[in-house]
């Protein structure tokens, strides 16, 4: 089944404890992206990747890191999480940047 | 910076009525405008998109119109059904690059 998977789906952590949210797609898509969703603010793009080893900042990259070492995976890294990073995170992928994006099921992160 | 404004934030209609959601964008270089539907507990899903070389696109009960001069675009849903109840997001991106800017979202409620 063609899909985007994210893990974990739910995570509660404490300030400063490094964490990684994984994202994987099985559709051979070149483009991948991370978003956060907050009430009243819609979806805001954190980072995106046009292809392997090519990443770029979205609108809200502060406090996040990403890597794209292989085509199918695009992990989101929070080196030192803070409470303002409490949010619902979505990973998405598409063949090219301006094609239909397929979203994962989301990861709900709480930073205490 | 680039910005997409979406209105209204909530919309309630009776089953069978039409619903209209409007978005304006700030960057005149934007030329790709997708609309996503997000059902409760799920990731967003593309329902329709339009590129700047056309002014209107229709797919069954859903249509999108684009006014490049005024920098706004709208989603029209006719003969609404309870299963249309969801959060709808508009978005805009430019020809080059991978940035996608989303609006704040509209929560549509269709009452039977």
Tab-separated table of C-alpha atoms in Angstrom, chain A residues 31 35 37 40-43 45 48 50 57-59 90 97-101 103-105, chain B residues 31-32 36 38 41-44 46 51 89 93-95 97-104:
chain	number	residue	atom	x	y	z
A	31	UNK	CA	10.032	15.713	-2.597
A	35	UNK	CA	4.790	20.766	8.711
A	37	UNK	CA	-0.158	22.357	12.745
A	40	UNK	CA	-5.580	29.139	14.325
A	41	UNK	CA	-2.285	29.039	12.456
A	42	UNK	CA	-2.964	26.323	9.916
A	43	UNK	CA	-0.075	24.284	8.570
A	45	UNK	CA	6.266	24.371	6.715
A	48	UNK	CA	11.541	20.489	2.838
A	50	UNK	CA	13.689	18.419	-3.172
A	57	UNK	CA	14.203	25.879	5.257
A	58	UNK	CA	10.499	26.458	5.275
A	59	UNK	CA	8.746	29.177	7.247
A	90	UNK	CA	2.921	16.080	9.616
A	97	UNK	CA	7.516	19.954	-5.373
A	98	UNK	CA	4.333	21.160	-7.086
A	99	UNK	CA	2.519	17.838	-7.269
A	100	UNK	CA	-0.111	16.455	-4.927
A	101	UNK	CA	1.415	15.943	-1.501
A	103	UNK	CA	0.504	13.319	4.157
A	104	UNK	CA	1.365	10.961	6.949
A	105	UNK	CA	-1.022	10.357	9.880
B	31	UNK	CA	1.265	30.235	-9.553
B	32	UNK	CA	0.150	26.949	-7.999
B	36	UNK	CA	-6.586	20.239	0.976
B	38	UNK	CA	-8.477	17.360	6.575
B	41	UNK	CA	-7.635	12.658	13.185
B	42	UNK	CA	-6.145	12.385	9.708
B	43	UNK	CA	-3.586	14.112	7.546
B	44	UNK	CA	-4.710	16.584	4.858
B	46	UNK	CA	-5.652	17.093	-1.860
B	51	UNK	CA	-2.364	26.597	-11.815
B	89	UNK	CA	-6.872	24.520	3.730
B	93	UNK	CA	3.521	28.183	-4.066
B	94	UNK	CA	5.811	29.648	-6.685
B	95	UNK	CA	7.055	28.142	-9.911
B	97	UNK	CA	11.406	25.999	-5.149
B	98	UNK	CA	9.595	23.763	-2.716
B	99	UNK	CA	7.930	26.220	-0.363
B	100	UNK	CA	4.198	25.769	0.153
B	101	UNK	CA	2.358	28.414	2.194
B	102	UNK	CA	-0.944	27.343	3.761
B	103	UNK	CA	-3.875	29.418	4.892
B	104	UNK	CA	-5.170	29.196	8.445
